[in-house]
mmCIF file of C-alpha atoms in Angstrom:
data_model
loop_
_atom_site.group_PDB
_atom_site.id
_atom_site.type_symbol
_atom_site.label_atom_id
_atom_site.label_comp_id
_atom_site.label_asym_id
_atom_site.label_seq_id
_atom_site.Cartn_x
_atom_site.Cartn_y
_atom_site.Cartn_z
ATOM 1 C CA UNK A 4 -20.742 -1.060 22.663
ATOM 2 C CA UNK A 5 -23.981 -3.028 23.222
ATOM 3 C CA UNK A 6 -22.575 -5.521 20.411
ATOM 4 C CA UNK A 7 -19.718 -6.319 22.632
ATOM 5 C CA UNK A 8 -22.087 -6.866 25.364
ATOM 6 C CA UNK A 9 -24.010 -9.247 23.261
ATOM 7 C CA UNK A 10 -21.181 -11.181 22.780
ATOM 8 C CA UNK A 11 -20.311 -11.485 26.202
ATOM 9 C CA UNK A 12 -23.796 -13.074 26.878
ATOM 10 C CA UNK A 13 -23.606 -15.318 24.547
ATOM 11 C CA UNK A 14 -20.319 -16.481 25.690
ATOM 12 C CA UNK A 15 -21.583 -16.823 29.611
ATOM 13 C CA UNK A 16 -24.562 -18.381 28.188
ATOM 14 C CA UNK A 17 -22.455 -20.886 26.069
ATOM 15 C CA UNK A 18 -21.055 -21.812 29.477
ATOM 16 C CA UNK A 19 -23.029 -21.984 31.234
ATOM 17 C CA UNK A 20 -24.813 -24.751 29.319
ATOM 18 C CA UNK A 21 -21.889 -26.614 29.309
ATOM 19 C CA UNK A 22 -20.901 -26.340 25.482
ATOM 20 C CA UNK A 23 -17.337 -25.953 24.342
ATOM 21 C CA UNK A 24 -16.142 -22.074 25.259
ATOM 22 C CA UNK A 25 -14.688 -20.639 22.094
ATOM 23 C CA UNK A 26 -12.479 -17.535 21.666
ATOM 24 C CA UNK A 27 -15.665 -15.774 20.154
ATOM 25 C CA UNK A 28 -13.449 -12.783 19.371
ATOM 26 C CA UNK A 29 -10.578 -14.882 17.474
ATOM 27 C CA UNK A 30 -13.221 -16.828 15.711
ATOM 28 C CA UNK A 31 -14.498 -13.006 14.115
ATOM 29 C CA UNK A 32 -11.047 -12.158 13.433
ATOM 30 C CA UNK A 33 -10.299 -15.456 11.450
ATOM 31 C CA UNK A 34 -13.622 -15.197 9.718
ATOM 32 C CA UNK A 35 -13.192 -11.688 8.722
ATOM 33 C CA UNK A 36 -9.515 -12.320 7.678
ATOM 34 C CA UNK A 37 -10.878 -15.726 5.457
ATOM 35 C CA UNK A 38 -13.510 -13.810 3.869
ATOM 36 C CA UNK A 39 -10.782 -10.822 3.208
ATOM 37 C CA UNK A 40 -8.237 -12.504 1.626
ATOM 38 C CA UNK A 41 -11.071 -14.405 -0.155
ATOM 39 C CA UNK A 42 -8.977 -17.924 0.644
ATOM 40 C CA UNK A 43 -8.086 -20.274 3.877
ATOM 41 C CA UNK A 44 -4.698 -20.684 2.644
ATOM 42 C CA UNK A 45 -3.719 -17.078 2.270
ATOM 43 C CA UNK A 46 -5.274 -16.053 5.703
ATOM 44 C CA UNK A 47 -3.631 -18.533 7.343
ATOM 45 C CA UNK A 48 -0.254 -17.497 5.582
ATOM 46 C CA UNK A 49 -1.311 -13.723 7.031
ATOM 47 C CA UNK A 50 -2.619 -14.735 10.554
ATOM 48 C CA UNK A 51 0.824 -17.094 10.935
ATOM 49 C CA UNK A 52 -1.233 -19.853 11.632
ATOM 50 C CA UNK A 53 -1.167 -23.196 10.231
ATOM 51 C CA UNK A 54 -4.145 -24.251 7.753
ATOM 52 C CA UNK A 55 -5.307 -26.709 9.519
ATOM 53 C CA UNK A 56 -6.021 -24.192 12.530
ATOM 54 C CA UNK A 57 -7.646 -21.803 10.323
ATOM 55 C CA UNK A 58 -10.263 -24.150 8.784
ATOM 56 C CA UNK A 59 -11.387 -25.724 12.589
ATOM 57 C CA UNK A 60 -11.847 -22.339 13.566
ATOM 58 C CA UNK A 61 -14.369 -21.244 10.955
ATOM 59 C CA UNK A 62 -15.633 -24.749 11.545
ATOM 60 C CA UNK A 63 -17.064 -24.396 15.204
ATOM 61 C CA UNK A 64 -17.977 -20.824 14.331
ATOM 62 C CA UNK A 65 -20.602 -22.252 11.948
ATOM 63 C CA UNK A 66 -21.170 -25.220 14.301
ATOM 64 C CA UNK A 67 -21.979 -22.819 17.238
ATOM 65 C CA UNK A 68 -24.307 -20.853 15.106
ATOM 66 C CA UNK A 69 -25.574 -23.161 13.885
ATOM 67 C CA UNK A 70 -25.545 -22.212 10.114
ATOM 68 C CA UNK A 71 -23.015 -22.099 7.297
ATOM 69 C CA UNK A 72 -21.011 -19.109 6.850
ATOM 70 C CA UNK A 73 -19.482 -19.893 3.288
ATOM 71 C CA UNK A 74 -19.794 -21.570 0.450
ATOM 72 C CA UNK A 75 -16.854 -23.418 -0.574
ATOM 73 C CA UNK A 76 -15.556 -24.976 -3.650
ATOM 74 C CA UNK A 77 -12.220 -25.944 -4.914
ATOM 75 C CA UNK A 78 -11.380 -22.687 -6.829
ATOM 76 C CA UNK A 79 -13.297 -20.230 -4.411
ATOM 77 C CA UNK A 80 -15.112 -19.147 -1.321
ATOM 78 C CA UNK A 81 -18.008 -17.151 -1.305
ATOM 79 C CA UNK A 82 -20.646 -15.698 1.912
ATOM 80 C CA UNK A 83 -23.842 -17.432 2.730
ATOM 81 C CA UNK A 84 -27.093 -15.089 2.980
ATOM 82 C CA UNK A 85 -26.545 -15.580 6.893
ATOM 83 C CA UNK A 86 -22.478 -15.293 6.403
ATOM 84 C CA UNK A 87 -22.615 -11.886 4.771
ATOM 85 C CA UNK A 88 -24.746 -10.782 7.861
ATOM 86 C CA UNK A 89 -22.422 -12.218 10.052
ATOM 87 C CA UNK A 90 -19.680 -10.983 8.242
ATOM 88 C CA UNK A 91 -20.710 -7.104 8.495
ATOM 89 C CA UNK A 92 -21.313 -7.167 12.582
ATOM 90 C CA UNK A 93 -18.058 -8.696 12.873
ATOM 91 C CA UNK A 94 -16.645 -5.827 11.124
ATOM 92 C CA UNK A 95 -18.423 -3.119 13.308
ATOM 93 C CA UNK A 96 -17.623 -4.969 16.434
ATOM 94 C CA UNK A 97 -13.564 -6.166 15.636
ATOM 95 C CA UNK A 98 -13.291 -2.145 15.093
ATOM 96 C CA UNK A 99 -14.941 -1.153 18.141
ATOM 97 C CA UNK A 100 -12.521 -3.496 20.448
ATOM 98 C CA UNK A 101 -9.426 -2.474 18.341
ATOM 99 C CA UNK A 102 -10.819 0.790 18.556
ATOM 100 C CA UNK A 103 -11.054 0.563 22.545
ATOM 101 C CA UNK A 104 -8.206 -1.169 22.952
ATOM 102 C CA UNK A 105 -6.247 1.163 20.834
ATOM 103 C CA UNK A 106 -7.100 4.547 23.232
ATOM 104 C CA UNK A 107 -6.605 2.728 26.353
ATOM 105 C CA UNK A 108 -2.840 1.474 24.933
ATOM 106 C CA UNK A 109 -2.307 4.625 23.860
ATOM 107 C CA UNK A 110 -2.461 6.010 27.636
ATOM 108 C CA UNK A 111 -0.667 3.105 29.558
ATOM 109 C CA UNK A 112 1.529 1.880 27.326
ATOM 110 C CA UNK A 113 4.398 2.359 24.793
ATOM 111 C CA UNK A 114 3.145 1.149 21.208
ATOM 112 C CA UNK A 115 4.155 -2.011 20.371
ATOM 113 C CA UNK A 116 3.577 -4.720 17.686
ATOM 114 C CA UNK A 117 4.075 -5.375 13.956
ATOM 115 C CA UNK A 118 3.184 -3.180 11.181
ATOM 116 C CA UNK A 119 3.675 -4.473 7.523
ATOM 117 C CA UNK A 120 3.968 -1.684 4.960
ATOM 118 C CA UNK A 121 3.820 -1.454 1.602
ATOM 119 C CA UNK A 122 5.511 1.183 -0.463
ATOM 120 C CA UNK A 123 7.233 2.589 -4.195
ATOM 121 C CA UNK A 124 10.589 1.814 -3.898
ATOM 122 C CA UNK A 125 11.374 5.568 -4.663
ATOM 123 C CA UNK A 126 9.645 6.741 -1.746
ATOM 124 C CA UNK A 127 10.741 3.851 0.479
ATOM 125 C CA UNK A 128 15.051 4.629 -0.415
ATOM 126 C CA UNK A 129 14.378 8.299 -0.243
ATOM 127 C CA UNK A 130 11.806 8.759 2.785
ATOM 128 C CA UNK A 131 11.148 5.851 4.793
ATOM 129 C CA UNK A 132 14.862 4.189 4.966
ATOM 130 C CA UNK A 133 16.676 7.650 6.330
ATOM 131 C CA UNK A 134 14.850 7.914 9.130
ATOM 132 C CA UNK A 135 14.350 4.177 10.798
ATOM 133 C CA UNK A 136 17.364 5.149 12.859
ATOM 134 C CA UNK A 137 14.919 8.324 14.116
ATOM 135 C CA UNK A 138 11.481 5.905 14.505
ATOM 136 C CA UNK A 139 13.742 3.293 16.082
ATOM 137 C CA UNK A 140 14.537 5.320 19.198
ATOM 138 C CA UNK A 141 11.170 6.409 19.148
ATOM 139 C CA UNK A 142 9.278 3.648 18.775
ATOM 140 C CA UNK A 143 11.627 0.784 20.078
ATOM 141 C CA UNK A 144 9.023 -2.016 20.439
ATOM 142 C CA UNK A 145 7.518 -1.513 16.986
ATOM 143 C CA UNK A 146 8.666 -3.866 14.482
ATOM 144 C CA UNK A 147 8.275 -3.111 11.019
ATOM 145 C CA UNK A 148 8.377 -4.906 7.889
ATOM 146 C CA UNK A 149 8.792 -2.905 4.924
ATOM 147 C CA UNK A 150 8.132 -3.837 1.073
ATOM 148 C CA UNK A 151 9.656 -1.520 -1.457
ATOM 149 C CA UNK A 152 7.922 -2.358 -4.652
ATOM 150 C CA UNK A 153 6.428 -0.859 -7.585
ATOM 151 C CA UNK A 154 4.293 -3.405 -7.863
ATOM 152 C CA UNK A 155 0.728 -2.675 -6.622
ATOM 153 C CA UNK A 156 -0.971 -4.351 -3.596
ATOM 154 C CA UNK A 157 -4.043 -5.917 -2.453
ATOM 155 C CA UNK A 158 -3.944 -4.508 1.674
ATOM 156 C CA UNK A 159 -6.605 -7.090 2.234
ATOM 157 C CA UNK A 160 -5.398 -10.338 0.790
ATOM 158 C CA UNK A 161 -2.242 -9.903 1.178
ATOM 159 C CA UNK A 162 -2.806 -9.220 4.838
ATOM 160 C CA UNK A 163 -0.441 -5.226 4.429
ATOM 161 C CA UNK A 164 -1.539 -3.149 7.632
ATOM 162 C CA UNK A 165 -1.100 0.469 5.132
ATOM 163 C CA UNK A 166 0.608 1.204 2.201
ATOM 164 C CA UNK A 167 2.180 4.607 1.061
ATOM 165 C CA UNK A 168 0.160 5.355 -2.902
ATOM 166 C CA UNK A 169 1.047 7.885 -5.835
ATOM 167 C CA UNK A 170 -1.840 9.565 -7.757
ATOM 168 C CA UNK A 171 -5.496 9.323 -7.648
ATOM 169 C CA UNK A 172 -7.190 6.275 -4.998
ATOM 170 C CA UNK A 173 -9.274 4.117 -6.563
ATOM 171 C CA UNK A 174 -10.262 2.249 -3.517
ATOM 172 C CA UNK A 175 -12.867 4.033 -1.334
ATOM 173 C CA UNK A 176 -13.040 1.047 1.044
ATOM 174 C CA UNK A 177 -9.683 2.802 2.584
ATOM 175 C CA UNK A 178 -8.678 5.760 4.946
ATOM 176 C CA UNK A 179 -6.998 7.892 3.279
ATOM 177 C CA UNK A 180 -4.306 10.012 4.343
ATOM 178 C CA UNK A 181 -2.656 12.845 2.508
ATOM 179 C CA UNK A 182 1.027 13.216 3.031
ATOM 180 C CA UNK A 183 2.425 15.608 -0.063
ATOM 181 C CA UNK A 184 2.711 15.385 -3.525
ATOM 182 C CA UNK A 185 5.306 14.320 -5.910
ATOM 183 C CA UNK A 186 6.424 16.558 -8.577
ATOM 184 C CA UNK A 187 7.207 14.282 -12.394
ATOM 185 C CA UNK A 188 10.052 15.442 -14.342
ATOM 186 C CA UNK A 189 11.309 14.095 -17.961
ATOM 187 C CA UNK A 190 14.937 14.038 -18.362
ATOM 188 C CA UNK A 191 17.849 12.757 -20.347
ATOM 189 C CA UNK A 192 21.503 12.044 -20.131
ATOM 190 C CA UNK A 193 24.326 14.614 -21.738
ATOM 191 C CA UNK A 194 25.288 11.827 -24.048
ATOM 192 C CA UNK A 195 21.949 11.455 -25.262
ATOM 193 C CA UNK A 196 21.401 15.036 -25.455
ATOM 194 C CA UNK A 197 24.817 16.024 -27.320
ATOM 195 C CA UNK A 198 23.217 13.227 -30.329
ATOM 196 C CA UNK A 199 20.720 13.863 -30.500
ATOM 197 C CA UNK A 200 19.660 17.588 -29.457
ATOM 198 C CA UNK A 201 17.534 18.652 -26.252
ATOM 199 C CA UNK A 202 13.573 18.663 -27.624
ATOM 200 C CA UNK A 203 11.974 22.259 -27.179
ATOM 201 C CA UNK A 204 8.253 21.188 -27.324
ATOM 202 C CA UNK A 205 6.048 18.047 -26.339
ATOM 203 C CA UNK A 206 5.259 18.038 -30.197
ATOM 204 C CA UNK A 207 9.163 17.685 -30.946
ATOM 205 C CA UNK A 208 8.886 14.773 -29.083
ATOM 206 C CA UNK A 209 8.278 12.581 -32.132
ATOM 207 C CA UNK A 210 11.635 13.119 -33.530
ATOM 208 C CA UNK A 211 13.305 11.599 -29.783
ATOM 209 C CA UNK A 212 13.769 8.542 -28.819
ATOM 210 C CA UNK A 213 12.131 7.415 -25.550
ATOM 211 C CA UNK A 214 12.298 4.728 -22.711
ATOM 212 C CA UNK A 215 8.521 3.747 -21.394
ATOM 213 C CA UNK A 216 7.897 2.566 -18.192
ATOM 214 C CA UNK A 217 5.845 -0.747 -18.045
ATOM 215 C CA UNK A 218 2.817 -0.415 -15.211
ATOM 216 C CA UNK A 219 2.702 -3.894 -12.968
ATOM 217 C CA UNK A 220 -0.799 -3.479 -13.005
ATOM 218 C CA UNK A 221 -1.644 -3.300 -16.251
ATOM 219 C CA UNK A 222 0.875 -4.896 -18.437
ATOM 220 C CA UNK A 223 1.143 -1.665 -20.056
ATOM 221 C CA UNK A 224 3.662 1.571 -20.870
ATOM 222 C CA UNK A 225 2.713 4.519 -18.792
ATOM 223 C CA UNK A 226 1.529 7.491 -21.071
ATOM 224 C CA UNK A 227 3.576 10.835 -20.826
ATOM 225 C CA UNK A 228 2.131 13.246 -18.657
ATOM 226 C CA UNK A 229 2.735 17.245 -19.668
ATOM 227 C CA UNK A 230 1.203 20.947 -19.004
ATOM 228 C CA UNK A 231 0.911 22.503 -22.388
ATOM 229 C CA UNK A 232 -1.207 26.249 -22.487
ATOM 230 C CA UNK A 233 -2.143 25.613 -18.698
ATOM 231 C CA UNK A 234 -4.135 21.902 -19.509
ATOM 232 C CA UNK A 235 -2.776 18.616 -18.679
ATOM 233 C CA UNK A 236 -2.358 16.565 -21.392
ATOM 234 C CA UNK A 237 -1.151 12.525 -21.826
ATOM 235 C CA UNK A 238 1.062 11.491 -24.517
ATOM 236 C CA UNK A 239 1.724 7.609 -25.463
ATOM 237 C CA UNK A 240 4.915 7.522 -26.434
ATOM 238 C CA UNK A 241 6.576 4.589 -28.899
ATOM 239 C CA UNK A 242 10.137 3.372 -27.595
ATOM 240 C CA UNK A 243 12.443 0.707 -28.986
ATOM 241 C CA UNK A 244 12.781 -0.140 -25.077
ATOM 242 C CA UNK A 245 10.357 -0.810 -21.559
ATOM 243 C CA UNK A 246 11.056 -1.081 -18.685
ATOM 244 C CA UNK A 247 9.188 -2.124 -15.629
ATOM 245 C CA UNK A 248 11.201 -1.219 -12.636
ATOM 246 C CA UNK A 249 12.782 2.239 -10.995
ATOM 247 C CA UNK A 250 16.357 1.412 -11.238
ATOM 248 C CA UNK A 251 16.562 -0.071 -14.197
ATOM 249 C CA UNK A 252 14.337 2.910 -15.572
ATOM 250 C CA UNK A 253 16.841 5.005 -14.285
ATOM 251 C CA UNK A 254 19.664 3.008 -15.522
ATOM 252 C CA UNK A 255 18.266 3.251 -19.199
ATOM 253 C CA UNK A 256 18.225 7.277 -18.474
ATOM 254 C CA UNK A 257 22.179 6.795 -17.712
ATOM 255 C CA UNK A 258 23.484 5.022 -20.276
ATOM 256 C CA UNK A 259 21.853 7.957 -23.121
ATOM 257 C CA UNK A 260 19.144 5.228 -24.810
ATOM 258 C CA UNK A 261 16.401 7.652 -24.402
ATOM 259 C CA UNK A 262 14.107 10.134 -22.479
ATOM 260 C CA UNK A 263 12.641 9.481 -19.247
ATOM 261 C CA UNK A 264 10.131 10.610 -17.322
ATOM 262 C CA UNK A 265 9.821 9.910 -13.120
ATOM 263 C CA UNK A 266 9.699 11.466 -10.154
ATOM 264 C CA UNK A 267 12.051 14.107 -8.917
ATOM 265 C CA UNK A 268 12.875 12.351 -5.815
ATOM 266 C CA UNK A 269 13.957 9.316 -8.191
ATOM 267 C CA UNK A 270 16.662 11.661 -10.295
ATOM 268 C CA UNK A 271 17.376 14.073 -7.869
ATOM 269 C CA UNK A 272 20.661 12.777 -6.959
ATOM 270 C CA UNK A 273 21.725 12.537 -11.065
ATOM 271 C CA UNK A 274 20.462 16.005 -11.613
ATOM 272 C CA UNK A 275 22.447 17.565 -8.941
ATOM 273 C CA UNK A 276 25.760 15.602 -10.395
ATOM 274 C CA UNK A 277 25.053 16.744 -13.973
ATOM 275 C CA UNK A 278 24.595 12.584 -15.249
ATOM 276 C CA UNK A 279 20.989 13.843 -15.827
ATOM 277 C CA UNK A 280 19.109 17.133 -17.052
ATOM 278 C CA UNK A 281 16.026 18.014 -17.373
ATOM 279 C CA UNK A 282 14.081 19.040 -20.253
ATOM 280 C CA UNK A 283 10.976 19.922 -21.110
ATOM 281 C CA UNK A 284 10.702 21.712 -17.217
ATOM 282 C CA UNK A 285 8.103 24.500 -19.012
ATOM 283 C CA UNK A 286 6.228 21.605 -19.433
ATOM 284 C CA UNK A 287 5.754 20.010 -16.322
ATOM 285 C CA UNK A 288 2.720 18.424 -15.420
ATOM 286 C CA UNK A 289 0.796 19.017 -12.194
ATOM 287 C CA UNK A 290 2.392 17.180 -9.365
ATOM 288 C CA UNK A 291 0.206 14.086 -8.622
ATOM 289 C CA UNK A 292 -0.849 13.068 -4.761
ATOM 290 C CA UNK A 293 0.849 10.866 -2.207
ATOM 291 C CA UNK A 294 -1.305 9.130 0.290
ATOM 292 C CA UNK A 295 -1.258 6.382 3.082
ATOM 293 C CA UNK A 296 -4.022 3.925 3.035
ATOM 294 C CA UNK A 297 -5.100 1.776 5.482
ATOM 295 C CA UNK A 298 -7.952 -1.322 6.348
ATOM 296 C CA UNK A 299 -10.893 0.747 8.523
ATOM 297 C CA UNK A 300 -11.337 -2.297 10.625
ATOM 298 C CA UNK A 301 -7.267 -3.130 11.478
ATOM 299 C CA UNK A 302 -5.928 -0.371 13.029
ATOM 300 C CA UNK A 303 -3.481 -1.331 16.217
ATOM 301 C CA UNK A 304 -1.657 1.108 17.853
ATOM 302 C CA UNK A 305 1.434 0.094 16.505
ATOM 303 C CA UNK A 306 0.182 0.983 12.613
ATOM 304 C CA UNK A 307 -1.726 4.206 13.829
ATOM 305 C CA UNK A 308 1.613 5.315 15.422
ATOM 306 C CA UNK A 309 3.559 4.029 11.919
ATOM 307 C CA UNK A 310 1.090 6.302 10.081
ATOM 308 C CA UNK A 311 1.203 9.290 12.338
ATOM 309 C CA UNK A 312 4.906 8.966 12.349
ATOM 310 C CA UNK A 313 5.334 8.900 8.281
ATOM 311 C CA UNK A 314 2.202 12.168 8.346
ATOM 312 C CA UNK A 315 4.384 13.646 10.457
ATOM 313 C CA UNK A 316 7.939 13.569 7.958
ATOM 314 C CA UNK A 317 5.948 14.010 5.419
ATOM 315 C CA UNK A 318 5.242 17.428 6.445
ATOM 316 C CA UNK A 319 9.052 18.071 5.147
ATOM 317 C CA UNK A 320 9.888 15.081 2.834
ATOM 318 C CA UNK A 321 6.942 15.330 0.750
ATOM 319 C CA UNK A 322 5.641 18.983 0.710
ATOM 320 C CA UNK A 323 7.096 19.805 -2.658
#
């Protein structure tokens, strides 16, 4: 802790020589969130604190240390030599007070505060959205905020405390946790399978017709994922129609315009009244990870109890 100490000199030292007394450890937190979501707009927008605010607090920061911390221009911010420095202690020390602050909560009080959490839709309406009623009398002081989206998220710049991830991470900047796995199933409606036959290889597939699933990410369909001799293989599929949404995915599935291929907790409830069947289930491919992921330097009581809380469901939900 002897950078917390250091900072508490300065601060006695600051006031003692008369000079304005600033909230040193606000003034870190507002730096690090500026320089995070890479705008003073957007942090403000995540803090809940007007602009103005924002801006005069990363002001006297660089007035008390007498240096600039960032570069700024009207399309971007970017560190100083001296900022990026500053910028990595602040990240050592914000953890070690949330850190401290976090285990002494944790003993003398119930967990309270705000967690916003990102999430597929899917996961959120099958998971998450049973149990509130359960993490409610729980946890009665913890608010949560929820966004069910297939979209994917930025945890940084758009200021999301974790967020519940299919499939491989490719963000190591993260903590990772592992809560299950979800198993991928391709399926079609009885309509759709009494015109046009049930397909009885992945090479048949050329003679079906298909419904692709547009990634937000990329702009572009998803490629067909299969087992075929024990290896993995991807297939990109041509379809007359994309979608880029769960429902309406579904939906397509439904009305007998194609095959479709999603997660089992997504059909589950169509398989089991016969408006969907599987096909292709000697094919399956190898069910693909599901993970919470959080900020290193962020974590509150409130979000470490959230993620505990959906590790410990998971145990059932999502260990398929």
């Amino acid at each position: 802790m002897g950078n917390i100490e250091a900072v508490i000199g300065q601060i006695r030292q600051a006031d003692s020589a008369r000079r304005p007394l600033m909230d040193k450890l606000q003034a870190m937190a507002t730096f690090v969130r500026v320089v995070e979501a890479r705008s003073f707009s957007k942090a403000a927008e995540t803090l809940s604190m007007p602009r103005s605010s924002v801006t005069t607090i990363v002001k006297n920061l660089e007035a008390h240390l007498g240096t600039p911390l960032l570069r700024r221009s009207t399309r971007s911010l970017s560190l100083t030599e001296a900022g990026a420095r500053y910028f990595a202690s602040c990240q050592i020390i914000l953890a070690e007070v949330a850190s401290a602050e976090s285990q002494l909560s944790a003993t003398t009080t119930a967990p309270r505060g705000r967690v916003r959490v990102d999430m597929p839709g899917v996961i959120g309406r099958s998971v998450i959205l049973p149990r509130l009623h359960e993490f409610e009398t729980r946890y009665p002081d913890i608010e949560l905020v929820l966004g069910l989206s297939d979209r994917p998220s930025d945890l940084i710049y758009e200021g999301i405390d974790c967020a519940i991830r299919t499939g491989a991470l490719a963000d190591s900047t993260l903590v990772a946790r592992r809560l299950g796995q979800l198993t991928w199933l391709t399926c079609a409606s009885p309509r759709y399978l009494k015109r046009y036959g049930e397909p009885d290889s992945v090479a048949a597939l050329g003679a079906h017709h298909v419904i692709n699933y547009v990634s937000n990410a990329t702009g572009r369909p998803l490629e067909w994922r299969f087992s075929v001799d024990g290896e993995d293989v991807t297939v990109t599929m041509r379809s007359r129609f994309s979608v880029n949404e769960t429902e309406a995915y579904v939906q397509c599935g439904l009305e007998g315009l194609g095959l479709i291929q999603l997660s089992e907790f997504a059909v589950s409830p169509f398989l089991r009244s016969g408006r969907l069947k599987e096909v292709l289930a000697q094919a399956r491919c190898a069910p693909v990870p599901v993970s919470i992921v959080y900020p290193q330097g962020r974590v509150t009581v409130a979000i470490r109890t959230f993620v505990d809380w959906i590790v410990e469901i998971a145990k059932t939900d999502l260990a398929r």
